[in-house]
mmCIF file of C-alpha atoms in Angstrom:
data_model
loop_
_atom_site.group_PDB
_atom_site.id
_atom_site.type_symbol
_atom_site.label_atom_id
_atom_site.label_comp_id
_atom_site.label_asym_id
_atom_site.label_seq_id
_atom_site.Cartn_x
_atom_site.Cartn_y
_atom_site.Cartn_z
ATOM 1 C CA ARG A 4 -38.570 -20.172 -33.566
ATOM 2 C CA GLU A 5 -41.298 -19.824 -30.948
ATOM 3 C CA ALA A 6 -41.738 -16.081 -31.537
ATOM 4 C CA CYS A 7 -41.857 -16.658 -35.296
ATOM 5 C CA GLU A 8 -44.546 -19.309 -35.112
ATOM 6 C CA ALA A 9 -46.501 -17.312 -32.501
ATOM 7 C CA ARG A 10 -46.924 -14.552 -35.121
ATOM 8 C CA GLY A 11 -48.385 -17.086 -37.549
ATOM 9 C CA CYS A 12 -45.222 -17.212 -39.630
ATOM 10 C CA ILE A 13 -43.413 -20.201 -41.092
ATOM 11 C CA TRP A 14 -40.073 -21.303 -39.614
ATOM 12 C CA CYS A 15 -37.685 -23.060 -41.964
ATOM 13 C CA SER A 16 -33.997 -23.224 -41.082
ATOM 14 C CA SER A 17 -31.647 -23.087 -44.030
ATOM 15 C CA ASP A 18 -27.966 -23.507 -44.890
ATOM 16 C CA VAL A 19 -28.298 -20.888 -47.629
ATOM 17 C CA PRO A 20 -26.367 -17.735 -46.599
ATOM 18 C CA ASN A 21 -28.615 -14.772 -45.700
ATOM 19 C CA ALA A 22 -31.823 -16.745 -46.333
ATOM 20 C CA PRO A 23 -34.629 -15.830 -43.904
ATOM 21 C CA TRP A 24 -35.622 -18.577 -41.498
ATOM 22 C CA CYS A 25 -38.896 -16.901 -40.500
ATOM 23 C CA PHE A 26 -41.305 -15.676 -43.157
ATOM 24 C CA PHE A 27 -44.982 -15.017 -43.808
ATOM 25 C CA PRO A 28 -47.118 -17.668 -45.478
ATOM 26 C CA GLU A 29 -48.704 -16.690 -48.800
ATOM 27 C CA ASP A 30 -52.126 -16.228 -47.186
ATOM 28 C CA ASN A 31 -50.884 -14.099 -44.266
ATOM 29 C CA PRO A 32 -53.264 -11.492 -42.811
ATOM 30 C CA TYR A 33 -50.643 -8.726 -42.650
ATOM 31 C CA GLY A 34 -49.750 -6.130 -45.215
ATOM 32 C CA TYR A 35 -51.679 -4.435 -47.972
ATOM 33 C CA ALA A 36 -53.731 -5.444 -50.987
ATOM 34 C CA ARG A 37 -54.490 -3.488 -54.136
ATOM 35 C CA SER A 38 -57.848 -1.763 -54.125
ATOM 36 C CA GLY A 39 -59.416 -1.298 -57.541
ATOM 37 C CA SER A 40 -57.586 -1.179 -60.817
ATOM 38 C CA VAL A 41 -54.154 0.200 -61.622
ATOM 39 C CA GLU A 42 -54.230 3.667 -63.174
ATOM 40 C CA LYS A 43 -51.831 4.530 -65.997
ATOM 41 C CA THR A 44 -50.036 7.866 -65.542
ATOM 42 C CA ASP A 45 -47.806 9.967 -67.811
ATOM 43 C CA ARG A 46 -44.688 8.242 -66.443
ATOM 44 C CA GLY A 47 -45.897 4.886 -65.149
ATOM 45 C CA TRP A 48 -48.705 3.590 -62.936
ATOM 46 C CA ARG A 49 -50.610 4.425 -59.762
ATOM 47 C CA ALA A 50 -52.440 2.021 -57.459
ATOM 48 C CA THR A 51 -54.269 2.368 -54.155
ATOM 49 C CA LEU A 52 -53.420 -0.129 -51.419
ATOM 50 C CA ASN A 53 -55.516 -0.889 -48.330
ATOM 51 C CA LYS A 54 -54.575 -2.819 -45.215
ATOM 52 C CA ARG A 55 -55.716 -6.431 -45.419
ATOM 53 C CA GLN A 56 -56.908 -6.624 -41.799
ATOM 54 C CA ALA A 57 -56.729 -4.734 -38.539
ATOM 55 C CA LEU A 58 -53.680 -6.781 -37.482
ATOM 56 C CA THR A 59 -50.454 -4.832 -37.283
ATOM 57 C CA LEU A 60 -46.813 -5.697 -36.751
ATOM 58 C CA PHE A 61 -45.407 -2.234 -36.162
ATOM 59 C CA GLY A 62 -48.369 0.003 -35.272
ATOM 60 C CA ASN A 63 -49.527 3.351 -36.693
ATOM 61 C CA ASP A 64 -50.338 1.803 -40.064
ATOM 62 C CA ILE A 65 -51.732 4.063 -42.787
ATOM 63 C CA SER A 66 -54.640 3.009 -44.953
ATOM 64 C CA PRO A 67 -55.120 3.681 -47.752
ATOM 65 C CA VAL A 68 -51.647 4.157 -49.209
ATOM 66 C CA VAL A 69 -50.930 5.179 -52.789
ATOM 67 C CA LEU A 70 -48.180 3.424 -54.754
ATOM 68 C CA GLU A 71 -46.745 5.365 -57.693
ATOM 69 C CA VAL A 72 -44.402 3.616 -60.098
ATOM 70 C CA GLU A 73 -42.348 5.802 -62.432
ATOM 71 C CA PHE A 74 -40.204 4.608 -65.327
ATOM 72 C CA GLN A 75 -37.328 7.080 -65.028
ATOM 73 C CA THR A 76 -34.682 5.659 -67.335
ATOM 74 C CA LYS A 77 -34.165 2.376 -69.139
ATOM 75 C CA ASP A 78 -32.308 1.091 -66.075
ATOM 76 C CA ARG A 79 -33.968 2.995 -63.216
ATOM 77 C CA LEU A 80 -37.410 2.621 -61.689
ATOM 78 C CA ARG A 81 -38.761 4.830 -58.916
ATOM 79 C CA PHE A 82 -41.571 3.835 -56.615
ATOM 80 C CA ARG A 83 -43.179 6.074 -54.049
ATOM 81 C CA LEU A 84 -45.596 5.188 -51.263
ATOM 82 C CA TYR A 85 -47.582 8.014 -49.708
ATOM 83 C CA ASP A 86 -50.606 8.848 -47.590
ATOM 84 C CA PRO A 87 -53.258 10.424 -49.861
ATOM 85 C CA ASN A 88 -55.147 11.894 -46.883
ATOM 86 C CA LYS A 89 -52.381 13.605 -44.939
ATOM 87 C CA GLN A 90 -49.290 15.443 -46.078
ATOM 88 C CA ARG A 91 -46.165 13.993 -44.488
ATOM 89 C CA PHE A 92 -42.492 14.811 -44.687
ATOM 90 C CA GLU A 93 -40.703 13.619 -47.804
ATOM 91 C CA VAL A 94 -36.988 13.939 -48.391
ATOM 92 C CA PRO A 95 -36.610 16.929 -50.756
ATOM 93 C CA LEU A 96 -34.515 15.091 -53.321
ATOM 94 C CA LYS A 97 -34.737 16.247 -56.924
ATOM 95 C CA ILE A 98 -34.057 13.465 -59.426
ATOM 96 C CA SER A 99 -34.036 14.325 -63.107
ATOM 97 C CA SER A 100 -36.162 11.958 -65.104
ATOM 98 C CA PRO A 101 -36.258 11.880 -68.878
ATOM 99 C CA GLY A 102 -39.166 9.428 -68.568
ATOM 100 C CA VAL A 103 -39.289 6.275 -70.634
ATOM 101 C CA THR A 104 -42.150 3.948 -71.410
ATOM 102 C CA ALA A 105 -42.520 0.408 -70.107
ATOM 103 C CA GLU A 106 -41.627 -0.894 -73.561
ATOM 104 C CA GLU A 107 -38.263 0.937 -73.496
ATOM 105 C CA ALA A 108 -37.228 -0.221 -70.012
ATOM 106 C CA ASN A 109 -34.739 -3.008 -69.318
ATOM 107 C CA TYR A 110 -36.963 -4.283 -66.490
ATOM 108 C CA GLU A 111 -40.565 -5.415 -66.027
ATOM 109 C CA VAL A 112 -43.209 -4.365 -63.520
ATOM 110 C CA GLU A 113 -46.145 -6.609 -62.678
ATOM 111 C CA PHE A 114 -49.134 -6.039 -60.389
#
């Protein structure tokens, strides 16, 4: 509990199985926020994310980061986060994608 609250998190014990007891408040300074508008692509959307503040939990944070969302099938969504300024290793996995539109998907994506 002490370590949780020292990070600025909220501690709330629970009897619910697998529920987190330590979590970030809604206005936490960590993480990323969308920068600019969301761009529509041939297969989904693309958005740029920037770190909210200089605070870090794990170190070596990348900013900006690009989020690509791809509607692959009616039941499968792919999202990819990558560094737009430096090429990094990505698992060379080929996934066939017929590509569907947001209107055809059995799920919703909101920004």
